[in-house]
PDB file of C-alpha atoms in Angstrom:
ATOM      1  CA  UNK C1158      64.178 100.736  93.017  1.00 53.00           C
ATOM      2  CA  UNK C1159      61.141  99.609  91.169  1.00 67.00           C
ATOM      3  CA  UNK C1160      60.630 100.737  87.581  1.00 70.00           C
ATOM      4  CA  UNK C1161      57.403 102.675  88.215  1.00 86.00           C
ATOM      5  CA  UNK C1162      58.871 104.447  91.247  1.00 89.00           C
ATOM      6  CA  UNK C1163      61.843 105.619  89.160  1.00 90.00           C
ATOM      7  CA  UNK C1164      59.514 106.874  86.452  1.00 93.00           C
ATOM      8  CA  UNK C1165      57.235 108.601  88.957  1.00 93.00           C
ATOM      9  CA  UNK C1166      60.168 110.367  90.667  1.00 93.00           C
ATOM     10  CA  UNK C1167      61.538 111.462  87.305  1.00 94.00           C
ATOM     11  CA  UNK C1168      58.174 112.822  86.148  1.00 95.00           C
ATOM     12  CA  UNK C1169      57.583 114.690  89.409  1.00 95.00           C
ATOM     13  CA  UNK C1170      61.037 116.271  89.249  1.00 95.00           C
ATOM     14  CA  UNK C1171      60.446 117.147  85.594  1.00 96.00           C
ATOM     15  CA  UNK C1172      57.171 118.896  86.389  1.00 96.00           C
ATOM     16  CA  UNK C1173      58.771 120.803  89.275  1.00 96.00           C
ATOM     17  CA  UNK C1174      61.783 121.873  87.199  1.00 95.00           C
ATOM     18  CA  UNK C1175      59.517 122.890  84.318  1.00 96.00           C
ATOM     19  CA  UNK C1176      57.282 124.903  86.624  1.00 96.00           C
ATOM     20  CA  UNK C1177      60.334 126.621  88.115  1.00 95.00           C
ATOM     21  CA  UNK C1178      61.614 127.396  84.608  1.00 94.00           C
ATOM     22  CA  UNK C1179      58.273 128.879  83.575  1.00 95.00           C
ATOM     23  CA  UNK C1180      58.049 131.021  86.719  1.00 95.00           C
ATOM     24  CA  UNK C1181      61.600 132.344  86.402  1.00 93.00           C
ATOM     25  CA  UNK C1182      61.194 133.021  82.668  1.00 91.00           C
ATOM     26  CA  UNK C1183      57.865 134.768  83.296  1.00 91.00           C
ATOM     27  CA  UNK C1184      59.353 136.977  86.023  1.00 89.00           C
ATOM     28  CA  UNK C1185      62.384 137.902  83.919  1.00 85.00           C
ATOM     29  CA  UNK C1186      60.307 138.539  80.803  1.00 82.00           C
ATOM     30  CA  UNK C1187      57.761 140.594  82.754  1.00 81.00           C
ATOM     31  CA  UNK C1188      60.541 142.908  83.909  1.00 79.00           C
ATOM     32  CA  UNK C1189      62.024 143.109  80.397  1.00 68.00           C
ATOM     33  CA  UNK C1190      58.685 144.155  78.915  1.00 58.00           C
ATOM     34  CA  UNK C1191      58.881 147.399  80.892  1.00 61.00           C
ATOM     35  CA  UNK C1192      62.248 148.229  79.363  1.00 60.00           C
ATOM     36  CA  UNK C1193      62.224 150.158  76.098  1.00 50.00           C
ATOM     37  CA  UNK C1194      65.782 148.994  75.377  1.00 56.00           C
ATOM     38  CA  UNK C1195      64.758 145.344  75.136  1.00 56.00           C
ATOM     39  CA  UNK C1196      65.767 144.426  71.569  1.00 55.00           C
ATOM     40  CA  UNK C1197      64.185 140.987  71.614  1.00 59.00           C
ATOM     41  CA  UNK C1198      60.749 142.572  71.268  1.00 58.00           C
ATOM     42  CA  UNK C1199      61.900 144.110  67.983  1.00 61.00           C
ATOM     43  CA  UNK C1200      62.952 140.788  66.447  1.00 68.00           C
ATOM     44  CA  UNK C1201      60.872 139.536  63.534  1.00 77.00           C
ATOM     45  CA  UNK C1202      58.042 137.102  64.257  1.00 79.00           C
ATOM     46  CA  UNK C1203      59.982 134.281  62.618  1.00 85.00           C
ATOM     47  CA  UNK C1204      62.444 134.321  65.549  1.00 83.00           C
ATOM     48  CA  UNK C1205      59.604 133.547  67.965  1.00 83.00           C
ATOM     49  CA  UNK C1206      58.270 130.833  65.676  1.00 88.00           C
ATOM     50  CA  UNK C1207      61.651 129.101  65.351  1.00 91.00           C
ATOM     51  CA  UNK C1208      62.237 129.398  69.087  1.00 91.00           C
ATOM     52  CA  UNK C1209      58.875 127.704  69.707  1.00 93.00           C
ATOM     53  CA  UNK C1210      59.745 124.917  67.251  1.00 95.00           C
ATOM     54  CA  UNK C1211      63.015 124.258  69.065  1.00 96.00           C
ATOM     55  CA  UNK C1212      61.335 124.487  72.480  1.00 96.00           C
ATOM     56  CA  UNK C1213      58.721 121.915  71.459  1.00 96.00           C
ATOM     57  CA  UNK C1214      61.531 119.698  70.175  1.00 97.00           C
ATOM     58  CA  UNK C1215      63.338 119.901  73.532  1.00 96.00           C
ATOM     59  CA  UNK C1216      60.155 119.081  75.427  1.00 97.00           C
ATOM     60  CA  UNK C1217      59.013 116.177  73.248  1.00 97.00           C
ATOM     61  CA  UNK C1218      62.470 114.654  72.845  1.00 96.00           C
ATOM     62  CA  UNK C1219      63.072 114.926  76.582  1.00 96.00           C
ATOM     63  CA  UNK C1220      59.810 113.178  77.473  1.00 96.00           C
ATOM     64  CA  UNK C1221      60.461 110.512  74.835  1.00 96.00           C
ATOM     65  CA  UNK C1222      63.841 109.774  76.424  1.00 94.00           C
ATOM     66  CA  UNK C1223      62.335 109.649  79.910  1.00 95.00           C
ATOM     67  CA  UNK C1224      59.792 107.053  78.852  1.00 94.00           C
ATOM     68  CA  UNK C1225      62.313 105.160  76.729  1.00 94.00           C
ATOM     69  CA  UNK C1226      64.602 104.737  79.742  1.00 91.00           C
ATOM     70  CA  UNK C1227      61.886 104.639  82.403  1.00 90.00           C
ATOM     71  CA  UNK C1228      63.765 102.100  84.523  1.00 89.00           C
ATOM     72  CA  UNK C1229      66.731 104.481  84.978  1.00 91.00           C
ATOM     73  CA  UNK C1230      66.981 106.208  88.374  1.00 91.00           C
ATOM     74  CA  UNK C1231      66.365 109.931  88.744  1.00 90.00           C
ATOM     75  CA  UNK C1232      70.103 110.590  88.949  1.00 92.00           C
ATOM     76  CA  UNK C1233      70.537 109.403  85.343  1.00 92.00           C
ATOM     77  CA  UNK C1234      67.378 111.155  84.112  1.00 93.00           C
ATOM     78  CA  UNK C1235      67.919 114.604  85.623  1.00 94.00           C
ATOM     79  CA  UNK C1236      69.504 116.072  82.479  1.00 94.00           C
ATOM     80  CA  UNK C1237      66.389 115.125  80.539  1.00 96.00           C
ATOM     81  CA  UNK C1238      64.243 116.882  83.146  1.00 95.00           C
ATOM     82  CA  UNK C1239      66.431 119.973  82.883  1.00 95.00           C
ATOM     83  CA  UNK C1240      66.167 119.861  79.068  1.00 96.00           C
ATOM     84  CA  UNK C1241      62.369 119.807  79.327  1.00 97.00           C
ATOM     85  CA  UNK C1242      62.402 122.668  81.845  1.00 96.00           C
ATOM     86  CA  UNK C1243      64.557 124.738  79.488  1.00 96.00           C
ATOM     87  CA  UNK C1244      62.116 124.008  76.659  1.00 96.00           C
ATOM     88  CA  UNK C1245      59.208 125.268  78.747  1.00 96.00           C
ATOM     89  CA  UNK C1246      61.179 128.377  79.769  1.00 95.00           C
ATOM     90  CA  UNK C1247      62.008 129.159  76.126  1.00 94.00           C
ATOM     91  CA  UNK C1248      58.389 128.714  75.098  1.00 94.00           C
ATOM     92  CA  UNK C1249      57.220 130.980  77.938  1.00 92.00           C
ATOM     93  CA  UNK C1250      59.590 133.760  76.902  1.00 88.00           C
ATOM     94  CA  UNK C1251      58.602 133.618  73.253  1.00 87.00           C
ATOM     95  CA  UNK C1252      54.879 133.344  73.907  1.00 87.00           C
ATOM     96  CA  UNK C1253      55.129 136.497  76.033  1.00 85.00           C
ATOM     97  CA  UNK C1254      57.109 138.245  73.307  1.00 81.00           C
ATOM     98  CA  UNK C1255      54.601 137.153  70.677  1.00 79.00           C
ATOM     99  CA  UNK C1256      51.702 138.493  72.755  1.00 78.00           C
ATOM    100  CA  UNK C1257      53.528 141.794  73.174  1.00 70.00           C
ATOM    101  CA  UNK C1258      53.931 142.231  69.413  1.00 63.00           C
TER     102      UNK C1258
END
């Protein structure tokens, strides 16, 4: 396959996986916010800050790898897309927790 087609397929799959991660994290976190027993809302603010730092790291490092190896097919890039999706899911959870505090 051509280099730009590989990159385009990888970016589209990354966006779709990230969107799915955000939606699932939002749905799970929305249900947890109704529960009084949810201990993660009682964590100190620093936990949310560190989680956001690590989430941003996962996202940026994943995109950097995708562009660094842009000629690789989607099959070899999928773990990077998953890493980025996990980063977005983590950031969604901790943004919601931060807003709740």
